[in-house]
mmCIF file of C-alpha atoms and ligand atoms in Angstrom:
data_model
loop_
_atom_site.group_PDB
_atom_site.id
_atom_site.type_symbol
_atom_site.label_atom_id
_atom_site.label_comp_id
_atom_site.label_asym_id
_atom_site.label_seq_id
_atom_site.Cartn_x
_atom_site.Cartn_y
_atom_site.Cartn_z
ATOM 1 C CA MET I 1 115.795 105.802 49.944
ATOM 2 C CA ASP I 2 118.897 104.097 48.277
ATOM 3 C CA ALA I 3 118.790 100.836 48.000
ATOM 4 C CA ALA I 4 122.453 99.898 49.266
ATOM 5 C CA ILE I 5 121.303 101.600 52.527
ATOM 6 C CA LYS I 6 118.496 99.697 53.007
ATOM 7 C CA ILE I 7 120.527 96.107 52.286
ATOM 8 C CA GLN I 8 123.414 97.580 54.209
ATOM 9 C CA PHE I 9 121.288 98.300 57.357
ATOM 10 C CA SER I 10 119.318 95.297 57.331
ATOM 11 C CA LYS I 11 122.383 93.070 57.388
ATOM 12 C CA LEU I 12 124.005 94.730 59.551
ATOM 13 C CA LEU I 13 121.459 94.466 61.992
ATOM 14 C CA ILE I 14 120.556 90.610 61.061
ATOM 15 C CA SER I 15 124.084 89.623 61.561
ATOM 16 C CA TRP I 16 124.202 91.553 64.930
ATOM 17 C CA TYR I 17 121.266 89.492 65.775
ATOM 18 C CA LYS I 18 122.397 86.043 64.990
ATOM 19 C CA GLU I 19 125.063 86.946 67.927
ATOM 20 C CA ASN I 20 123.198 88.846 70.316
ATOM 21 C CA ALA I 21 119.179 87.601 69.744
ATOM 22 C CA ARG I 22 118.009 87.215 73.469
ATOM 23 C CA ASP I 23 117.094 83.570 74.488
ATOM 24 C CA LEU I 24 113.280 83.821 75.021
ATOM 25 C CA PRO I 25 110.637 81.399 75.650
ATOM 26 C CA TRP I 26 108.229 82.885 73.208
ATOM 27 C CA ARG I 27 110.962 82.949 70.912
ATOM 28 C CA GLU I 28 110.257 79.327 71.081
ATOM 29 C CA THR I 29 106.777 78.927 69.743
ATOM 30 C CA ARG I 30 105.076 79.634 67.086
ATOM 31 C CA ASP I 31 101.551 79.712 68.171
ATOM 32 C CA PRO I 32 100.023 83.443 67.501
ATOM 33 C CA TYR I 33 98.172 83.023 71.076
ATOM 34 C CA LEU I 34 101.146 82.513 72.931
ATOM 35 C CA ILE I 35 103.342 85.581 71.109
ATOM 36 C CA TRP I 36 100.296 87.788 71.578
ATOM 37 C CA VAL I 37 100.215 86.861 75.048
ATOM 38 C CA SER I 38 103.949 87.626 75.502
ATOM 39 C CA GLU I 39 103.875 91.261 73.430
ATOM 40 C CA ILE I 40 100.277 92.206 75.531
ATOM 41 C CA ILE I 41 102.403 91.462 79.292
ATOM 42 C CA LEU I 42 105.669 93.082 77.419
ATOM 43 C CA GLN I 43 103.894 96.509 76.503
ATOM 44 C CA GLN I 44 104.770 99.235 79.095
ATOM 45 C CA THR I 45 107.035 96.407 80.756
ATOM 46 C CA ARG I 46 110.684 95.232 81.053
ATOM 47 C CA ILE I 47 111.251 91.540 79.921
ATOM 48 C CA ASP I 48 112.861 90.674 83.074
ATOM 49 C CA GLN I 49 109.833 91.838 84.987
ATOM 50 C CA GLY I 50 107.413 90.952 82.554
ATOM 51 C CA LEU I 51 108.935 86.970 81.748
ATOM 52 C CA PRO I 52 107.467 85.285 84.920
ATOM 53 C CA TYR I 53 103.903 86.670 84.035
ATOM 54 C CA TYR I 54 104.374 85.046 80.903
ATOM 55 C CA LEU I 55 105.356 81.701 82.566
ATOM 56 C CA LYS I 56 102.398 81.840 84.559
ATOM 57 C CA PHE I 57 99.896 82.565 82.058
ATOM 58 C CA ALA I 58 101.613 80.138 79.353
ATOM 59 C CA THR I 59 101.083 77.651 82.167
ATOM 60 C CA VAL I 60 97.549 78.549 83.351
ATOM 61 C CA PHE I 61 96.419 79.272 80.473
ATOM 62 C CA PRO I 62 97.852 77.352 77.338
ATOM 63 C CA THR I 63 94.965 77.696 74.818
ATOM 64 C CA VAL I 64 93.401 80.870 74.412
ATOM 65 C CA GLN I 65 89.904 78.279 75.064
ATOM 66 C CA ASP I 66 91.267 78.420 78.275
ATOM 67 C CA LEU I 67 91.929 81.900 79.212
ATOM 68 C CA ALA I 68 88.738 82.979 77.297
ATOM 69 C CA ARG I 69 86.890 80.449 79.805
ATOM 70 C CA ALA I 70 88.405 81.949 83.022
ATOM 71 C CA ASP I 71 87.007 84.541 85.407
ATOM 72 C CA LEU I 72 88.311 87.730 84.621
ATOM 73 C CA ASP I 73 89.038 88.309 88.214
ATOM 74 C CA TYR I 74 91.354 85.345 88.401
ATOM 75 C CA VAL I 75 92.972 86.782 85.142
ATOM 76 C CA LEU I 76 93.147 90.307 87.103
ATOM 77 C CA SER I 77 94.912 88.119 90.457
ATOM 78 C CA LEU I 78 97.312 86.845 88.278
ATOM 79 C CA TRP I 79 97.932 89.943 86.647
ATOM 80 C CA GLN I 80 99.068 91.755 90.252
ATOM 81 C CA GLY I 81 101.534 94.282 90.327
ATOM 82 C CA LEU I 82 102.242 94.258 86.721
ATOM 83 C CA GLY I 83 100.403 97.267 86.707
ATOM 84 C CA TYR I 84 98.216 98.699 83.442
ATOM 85 C CA TYR I 85 95.669 96.224 84.401
ATOM 86 C CA SER I 86 93.324 97.657 80.794
ATOM 87 C CA ARG I 87 95.664 95.142 79.455
ATOM 88 C CA ALA I 88 94.618 91.771 81.493
ATOM 89 C CA ARG I 89 90.845 93.002 80.690
ATOM 90 C CA ASN I 90 91.396 93.724 77.099
ATOM 91 C CA MET I 91 93.218 90.428 76.872
ATOM 92 C CA HIS I 92 90.521 88.733 78.277
ATOM 93 C CA LYS I 93 87.775 90.360 75.967
ATOM 94 C CA ALA I 94 90.128 89.585 72.901
ATOM 95 C CA ALA I 95 90.120 85.582 74.146
ATOM 96 C CA LYS I 96 86.595 85.788 74.062
ATOM 97 C CA MET I 97 85.993 87.233 70.828
ATOM 98 C CA VAL I 98 88.525 85.300 69.370
ATOM 99 C CA VAL I 99 86.311 81.718 70.374
ATOM 100 C CA GLU I 100 82.910 83.297 69.536
ATOM 101 C CA ASP I 101 84.107 85.211 66.624
ATOM 102 C CA PHE I 102 87.124 83.400 64.923
ATOM 103 C CA HIS I 103 86.308 79.861 65.879
ATOM 104 C CA GLY I 104 88.964 79.569 68.092
ATOM 105 C CA ALA I 105 91.468 80.078 65.576
ATOM 106 C CA PHE I 106 93.920 82.573 67.314
ATOM 107 C CA PRO I 107 94.292 84.666 63.988
ATOM 108 C CA ALA I 108 97.870 85.912 62.441
ATOM 109 C CA THR I 109 97.294 88.584 60.242
ATOM 110 C CA TYR I 110 97.357 91.902 60.483
ATOM 111 C CA SER I 111 94.044 93.000 59.165
ATOM 112 C CA GLU I 112 92.571 90.435 61.910
ATOM 113 C CA LEU I 113 95.026 91.274 64.786
ATOM 114 C CA ILE I 114 94.222 94.912 64.308
ATOM 115 C CA LYS I 115 90.494 94.195 65.301
ATOM 116 C CA LEU I 116 91.068 92.912 68.548
ATOM 117 C CA PRO I 117 90.896 94.758 72.264
ATOM 118 C CA GLY I 118 94.398 96.252 73.359
ATOM 119 C CA VAL I 119 96.003 95.263 70.056
ATOM 120 C CA GLY I 120 97.221 98.388 68.425
ATOM 121 C CA ASP I 121 99.496 98.808 64.754
ATOM 122 C CA TYR I 122 102.611 97.930 66.966
ATOM 123 C CA THR I 123 101.540 94.663 68.455
ATOM 124 C CA ALA I 124 99.467 93.616 64.973
ATOM 125 C CA SER I 125 102.714 94.378 63.002
ATOM 126 C CA ALA I 126 104.885 92.217 65.496
ATOM 127 C CA ILE I 127 102.678 89.382 65.812
ATOM 128 C CA SER I 128 101.794 88.872 62.222
ATOM 129 C CA SER I 129 105.631 89.621 60.778
ATOM 130 C CA ILE I 130 106.716 87.011 63.508
ATOM 131 C CA VAL I 131 104.200 84.278 62.739
ATOM 132 C CA ILE I 132 103.386 84.719 59.047
ATOM 133 C CA GLN I 133 106.497 86.614 58.333
ATOM 134 C CA GLU I 134 103.678 89.456 56.901
ATOM 135 C CA GLY I 135 105.688 92.777 55.744
ATOM 136 C CA ASN I 136 104.887 94.619 58.275
ATOM 137 C CA ALA I 137 107.296 96.532 60.671
ATOM 138 C CA VAL I 138 107.182 97.399 64.017
ATOM 139 C CA VAL I 139 107.593 101.039 65.741
ATOM 140 C CA ASP I 140 108.203 100.785 69.243
ATOM 141 C CA GLY I 141 110.291 103.261 71.564
ATOM 142 C CA ASN I 142 113.413 101.229 70.382
ATOM 143 C CA VAL I 143 112.507 101.317 66.732
ATOM 144 C CA PHE I 144 112.397 105.220 67.078
ATOM 145 C CA ARG I 145 115.502 105.672 69.460
ATOM 146 C CA VAL I 146 117.710 103.510 66.498
ATOM 147 C CA LEU I 147 115.938 105.085 63.532
ATOM 148 C CA ALA I 148 115.775 108.930 64.488
ATOM 149 C CA ARG I 149 119.775 108.806 65.934
ATOM 150 C CA VAL I 150 121.201 106.238 62.722
ATOM 151 C CA PHE I 151 118.849 108.857 60.036
ATOM 152 C CA ASP I 152 119.355 112.241 62.120
ATOM 153 C CA ILE I 153 115.387 112.926 62.332
ATOM 154 C CA ASP I 154 114.255 115.868 64.647
ATOM 155 C CA THR I 155 110.560 115.005 64.145
ATOM 156 C CA PRO I 156 109.294 114.519 67.714
ATOM 157 C CA ILE I 157 108.342 111.285 68.276
ATOM 158 C CA ASP I 158 105.176 111.978 70.329
ATOM 159 C CA THR I 159 103.292 113.790 67.255
ATOM 160 C CA THR I 160 100.707 113.140 64.411
ATOM 161 C CA LEU I 161 103.592 113.347 61.921
ATOM 162 C CA GLY I 162 106.225 112.313 63.942
ATOM 163 C CA LYS I 163 104.433 108.447 64.226
ATOM 164 C CA ARG I 164 103.938 108.438 60.380
ATOM 165 C CA GLN I 165 107.036 109.684 59.513
ATOM 166 C CA PHE I 166 109.298 106.754 61.617
ATOM 167 C CA LYS I 167 106.342 104.055 60.533
ATOM 168 C CA GLU I 168 106.747 105.525 57.100
ATOM 169 C CA LEU I 169 110.502 105.236 57.181
ATOM 170 C CA ALA I 170 110.357 101.777 59.128
ATOM 171 C CA GLN I 171 108.454 100.271 56.593
ATOM 172 C CA GLU I 172 110.857 101.052 53.807
ATOM 173 C CA LEU I 173 113.810 99.888 55.531
ATOM 174 C CA LEU I 174 111.754 96.315 56.253
ATOM 175 C CA ASP I 175 113.977 93.200 55.292
ATOM 176 C CA GLU I 176 110.434 91.860 53.179
ATOM 177 C CA LYS I 177 112.445 88.367 52.841
ATOM 178 C CA HIS I 178 112.822 88.272 57.256
ATOM 179 C CA PRO I 179 110.140 90.699 58.232
ATOM 180 C CA GLY I 180 109.441 89.043 61.760
ATOM 181 C CA LYS I 181 113.900 88.965 62.297
ATOM 182 C CA TYR I 182 114.497 92.317 61.273
ATOM 183 C CA ASN I 183 111.407 93.342 63.403
ATOM 184 C CA GLN I 184 113.279 91.361 66.536
ATOM 185 C CA ALA I 185 116.390 92.395 65.516
ATOM 186 C CA LEU I 186 115.755 96.440 65.462
ATOM 187 C CA MET I 187 113.866 96.113 68.783
ATOM 188 C CA ASP I 188 116.306 93.939 70.925
ATOM 189 C CA PHE I 189 119.345 96.195 69.296
ATOM 190 C CA GLY I 190 117.322 99.627 70.566
ATOM 191 C CA SER I 191 117.142 98.040 73.785
ATOM 192 C CA VAL I 192 120.539 96.546 74.425
ATOM 193 C CA HIS I 193 122.608 97.929 72.406
ATOM 194 C CA CYS I 194 121.287 101.900 70.980
ATOM 195 C CA LYS I 195 120.417 102.751 75.103
ATOM 196 C CA ALA I 196 118.394 105.953 75.807
ATOM 197 C CA LYS I 197 121.264 106.209 78.342
ATOM 198 C CA GLY I 198 124.808 105.025 77.701
ATOM 199 C CA PRO I 199 124.798 103.778 74.402
ATOM 200 C CA LEU I 200 127.130 101.798 72.934
ATOM 201 C CA CYS I 201 128.298 104.029 70.187
ATOM 202 C CA VAL I 202 132.316 102.654 70.387
ATOM 203 C CA SER I 203 131.291 99.631 69.367
ATOM 204 C CA CYS I 204 128.521 99.826 67.778
ATOM 205 C CA MET I 205 128.288 98.266 63.822
ATOM 206 C CA PHE I 206 126.709 101.529 62.874
ATOM 207 C CA ASN I 207 128.658 104.093 64.220
ATOM 208 C CA GLU I 208 130.533 105.030 60.905
ATOM 209 C CA SER I 209 126.876 105.625 59.237
ATOM 210 C CA CYS I 210 124.656 106.865 62.092
ATOM 211 C CA MET I 211 124.220 110.299 61.875
ATOM 212 C CA ALA I 212 124.143 110.897 65.169
ATOM 213 C CA TYR I 213 127.118 110.070 66.170
ATOM 214 C CA ARG I 214 129.083 111.583 63.891
ATOM 215 C CA LEU I 215 127.002 114.673 64.044
ATOM 216 C CA ASN I 216 127.745 114.263 67.974
ATOM 217 C CA LYS I 217 123.902 114.344 68.281
ATOM 218 C CA VAL I 218 123.349 111.555 70.109
ATOM 219 C CA ASP I 219 122.258 112.066 72.909
ATOM 220 C CA VAL I 220 119.306 114.898 72.298
ATOM 221 C CA LEU I 221 117.664 112.321 69.876
ATOM 222 C CA PRO I 222 115.160 111.063 69.703
ATOM 223 C CA LYS I 223 113.162 114.398 70.599
ATOM 224 C CA LYS I 224 109.710 114.674 72.491
ATOM 225 C CA GLN I 225 107.085 117.741 72.405
ATOM 226 C CA GLY I 226 106.293 117.691 75.569
ATOM 227 C CA LYS I 227 105.215 116.238 78.562
ATOM 228 C CA GLN I 228 101.752 115.340 79.409
ATOM 229 C CA LYS I 229 100.807 117.182 82.911
ATOM 230 C CA ILE I 230 100.443 115.210 85.677
ATOM 231 C CA ARG I 231 97.456 115.411 88.020
ATOM 232 C CA ASN I 232 97.405 115.510 91.198
ATOM 233 C CA ARG I 233 94.408 113.115 93.044
ATOM 234 C CA TYR I 234 94.443 112.457 97.262
ATOM 235 C CA PHE I 235 92.701 109.356 97.977
ATOM 236 C CA HIS I 236 91.568 108.643 101.805
ATOM 237 C CA TYR I 237 91.145 105.117 102.664
ATOM 238 C CA PHE I 238 89.383 103.835 105.141
ATOM 239 C CA ILE I 239 90.221 99.982 107.433
ATOM 240 C CA ILE I 240 86.978 99.259 108.617
ATOM 241 C CA LYS I 241 86.845 95.494 110.178
ATOM 242 C CA SER I 242 84.311 93.590 112.135
ATOM 243 C CA LYS I 243 83.977 90.072 112.813
ATOM 244 C CA LYS I 244 83.338 89.473 109.623
ATOM 245 C CA GLY I 245 86.308 90.738 107.692
ATOM 246 C CA LEU I 246 87.649 94.078 106.002
ATOM 247 C CA LEU I 247 85.426 95.861 104.115
ATOM 248 C CA MET I 248 86.472 96.345 100.519
ATOM 249 C CA TYR I 249 84.719 96.976 97.155
ATOM 250 C CA GLN I 250 85.621 96.263 93.586
ATOM 251 C CA ARG I 251 86.484 99.086 91.641
ATOM 252 C CA HIS I 252 83.495 99.695 88.476
ATOM 253 C CA HIS I 253 83.910 102.523 87.129
ATOM 254 C CA ASP I 254 85.881 103.675 84.438
ATOM 255 C CA ASP I 255 88.638 105.201 86.167
ATOM 256 C CA VAL I 256 92.369 103.829 87.248
ATOM 257 C CA TRP I 257 92.340 100.145 88.471
ATOM 258 C CA GLN I 258 88.913 99.401 87.389
ATOM 259 C CA GLY I 259 87.780 95.959 88.243
ATOM 260 C CA LEU I 260 90.379 95.750 90.802
ATOM 261 C CA PHE I 261 89.516 95.599 94.499
ATOM 262 C CA GLU I 262 90.633 98.298 97.154
ATOM 263 C CA PHE I 263 88.929 99.692 100.828
ATOM 264 C CA PRO I 264 86.297 101.532 100.730
ATOM 265 C CA VAL I 265 87.889 105.522 99.795
ATOM 266 C CA LEU I 266 86.907 108.798 99.524
ATOM 267 C CA GLU I 267 88.831 111.051 96.508
ATOM 268 C CA THR I 268 89.061 114.920 97.035
ATOM 269 C CA LYS I 269 90.712 117.329 94.910
ATOM 270 C CA GLU I 270 93.276 118.701 97.181
ATOM 271 C CA GLU I 271 95.342 117.984 100.727
ATOM 272 C CA LEU I 272 92.918 117.687 103.371
ATOM 273 C CA SER I 273 93.278 117.978 107.650
ATOM 274 C CA LEU I 274 91.602 115.375 109.494
ATOM 275 C CA GLU I 275 89.587 117.727 111.054
ATOM 276 C CA GLU I 276 88.502 118.799 107.108
ATOM 277 C CA LEU I 277 87.969 115.682 106.210
ATOM 278 C CA THR I 278 85.378 115.093 108.557
ATOM 279 C CA GLN I 279 83.614 118.052 107.593
ATOM 280 C CA LEU I 280 82.807 116.510 103.670
ATOM 281 C CA ASP I 281 79.141 116.017 103.314
ATOM 282 C CA ALA I 282 80.760 112.701 101.586
ATOM 283 C CA PHE I 283 82.074 111.761 104.517
ATOM 284 C CA LYS I 284 79.246 112.244 107.102
ATOM 285 C CA ALA I 285 77.019 110.414 104.441
ATOM 286 C CA CYS I 286 78.528 107.219 104.583
ATOM 287 C CA PHE I 287 80.073 107.366 108.146
ATOM 288 C CA GLY I 288 77.965 110.446 110.065
ATOM 289 C CA ASP I 289 80.163 111.971 113.099
ATOM 290 C CA ARG I 290 82.745 109.271 113.777
ATOM 291 C CA ASN I 291 87.042 109.465 114.333
ATOM 292 C CA PRO I 292 89.150 108.164 111.949
ATOM 293 C CA LEU I 293 92.606 107.878 113.043
ATOM 294 C CA LEU I 294 95.373 108.315 110.245
ATOM 295 C CA LEU I 295 97.556 105.226 110.493
ATOM 296 C CA GLU I 296 99.637 106.106 107.304
ATOM 297 C CA GLY I 297 99.821 109.388 105.672
ATOM 298 C CA ASN I 298 100.905 110.692 102.186
ATOM 299 C CA ILE I 299 102.080 107.762 100.444
ATOM 300 C CA LYS I 300 102.706 108.570 96.941
ATOM 301 C CA HIS I 301 101.724 106.536 93.591
ATOM 302 C CA VAL I 302 102.861 107.129 90.487
ATOM 303 C CA LEU I 303 100.758 106.141 87.772
ATOM 304 C CA SER I 304 101.887 107.746 83.823
ATOM 305 C CA HIS I 305 99.743 110.717 83.917
ATOM 306 C CA GLN I 306 98.850 111.414 87.549
ATOM 307 C CA ARG I 307 99.996 111.005 91.428
ATOM 308 C CA ILE I 308 97.885 109.897 93.681
ATOM 309 C CA PHE I 309 98.654 110.536 97.664
ATOM 310 C CA ALA I 310 97.200 108.143 99.880
ATOM 311 C CA ASN I 311 96.494 108.100 103.514
ATOM 312 C CA PHE I 312 95.096 105.373 105.576
ATOM 313 C CA TYR I 313 93.048 105.403 108.134
ATOM 314 C CA ILE I 314 91.635 103.197 110.801
ATOM 315 C CA LEU I 315 87.403 103.701 111.549
ATOM 316 C CA GLY I 316 85.444 102.347 114.154
ATOM 317 C CA GLY I 317 81.988 100.594 113.955
ATOM 318 C CA GLU I 318 79.457 99.086 111.958
ATOM 319 C CA VAL I 319 78.912 100.601 108.519
ATOM 320 C CA GLU I 320 74.899 101.325 107.858
ATOM 321 C CA PRO I 321 73.631 98.812 105.276
ATOM 322 C CA ASP I 322 71.975 100.757 103.132
ATOM 323 C CA ILE I 323 75.671 102.410 102.838
ATOM 324 C CA LEU I 324 77.310 99.061 102.309
ATOM 325 C CA GLU I 325 74.668 98.382 99.478
ATOM 326 C CA LYS I 326 74.743 101.528 98.004
ATOM 327 C CA TYR I 327 78.507 101.385 97.174
ATOM 328 C CA GLN I 328 78.505 97.744 96.691
ATOM 329 C CA TRP I 329 80.795 97.309 100.192
ATOM 330 C CA ARG I 330 80.926 93.763 101.393
ATOM 331 C CA TYR I 331 83.693 92.219 104.164
ATOM 332 C CA TYR I 332 85.746 89.677 102.942
ATOM 333 C CA ASN I 333 88.383 87.167 105.394
ATOM 334 C CA SER I 334 91.863 87.157 105.169
ATOM 335 C CA GLU I 335 90.981 84.112 103.165
ATOM 336 C CA LYS I 336 89.460 86.036 100.409
ATOM 337 C CA ILE I 337 91.536 88.627 100.283
ATOM 338 C CA ALA I 338 94.213 87.075 99.264
ATOM 339 C CA LYS I 339 92.687 85.797 96.562
ATOM 340 C CA LEU I 340 91.436 89.108 95.464
ATOM 341 C CA ALA I 341 92.949 91.208 92.747
ATOM 342 C CA LYS I 342 93.778 94.342 94.265
ATOM 343 C CA HIS I 343 96.450 97.298 92.966
ATOM 344 C CA LYS I 344 100.013 97.829 94.112
ATOM 345 C CA LEU I 345 98.761 100.483 96.711
ATOM 346 C CA ILE I 346 96.054 98.157 98.632
ATOM 347 C CA PHE I 347 98.732 94.868 98.595
ATOM 348 C CA SER I 348 101.901 96.800 99.762
ATOM 349 C CA PHE I 349 99.486 98.447 102.598
ATOM 350 C CA LEU I 350 97.708 94.832 103.288
ATOM 351 C CA GLU I 351 101.291 93.494 103.527
ATOM 352 C CA LYS I 352 102.854 95.990 105.612
ATOM 353 C CA HIS I 353 100.404 95.360 108.128
ATOM 354 C CA ARG I 354 100.593 91.313 107.961
ATOM 355 C CA LEU I 355 96.296 91.364 106.631
ATOM 356 C CA LEU I 356 96.804 89.006 104.081
HETATM 357 FE FE1 SF4 G 1 123.163 104.133 68.422
HETATM 358 FE FE2 SF4 G 1 125.430 105.391 68.449
HETATM 359 FE FE3 SF4 G 1 125.038 103.102 66.743
HETATM 360 FE FE4 SF4 G 1 124.771 105.512 66.624
HETATM 361 S S1 SF4 G 1 126.403 104.479 66.789
HETATM 362 S S2 SF4 G 1 123.260 103.783 66.498
HETATM 363 S S3 SF4 G 1 124.115 106.032 68.498
HETATM 364 S S4 SF4 G 1 124.752 103.102 69.233
#
């Protein structure tokens, strides 16, 4: 790349950042632990949504030792409502690793950060560039968009080739003297100015050099190859009450919402009528010939690659002790339920029916 283009790009970007940098609490620190907390929270989360979670985590776990010492269930309960719970599980695992393998000193170099669970190229580049000015370019959705538009790059961003090409370009453009500031400037610029919808091209400092603007391609860049197929899943939840409370269990298997609590559930591949449901072997094995009553049906919950349709049924009577044992179902009173980490579907149901 022509050195003049590179210098001009970086100069304009950093001058834009001086005027427009957002005032955010993690920008007031150089503590790699707190910056890591913010980066993990902001993966797949908007700043306005993630900010209260960052403040909560920074207050409850001000050091990596505090996070490592905490119970995973407690960490998950603080994460409640943010989604993508594997981030919280990985954070907890990574905190323990830092305490055990790094003697409690949170790493700041790319080569050490990348060893932590839940830390990929983007996060390791962001933290190392911000904290110790290591020259690693970040590439997130905002960076893809700005570079694709300014340099008119058609390669789909969701392909191996695209990822490599954009990473190389970002690395080439990186301002080696101020990599942290440059990375943050590029991401902020993509987020608030060169937005996915309604980019502010008329007032843009790049509009004379931006290829997409000149070629009228702003709306079609960046390109994606294609969407991943979305899977439909049908969850049938059973609300079973006793004097001791409501029956719930913790999801353990390697699936969505691992480690979170929910009601006993049966999953089917298609939508079933009440009659069809009660004829299933799995239903009979757990509940015999009892008759559930549909309380709420067809509640849609969309995750990244799956669409969940949930039905909630009331089911009377006791559940056999061997079934309780087999599936690790336990009764919880409302006080305990309030403290359990629950996914949004269950949390909304409990709130709506005033069961919290
Ligand atoms: Fe983005 Fe428009 Fe600026 Fe080009 S001119 S960088 S498309 S805001």
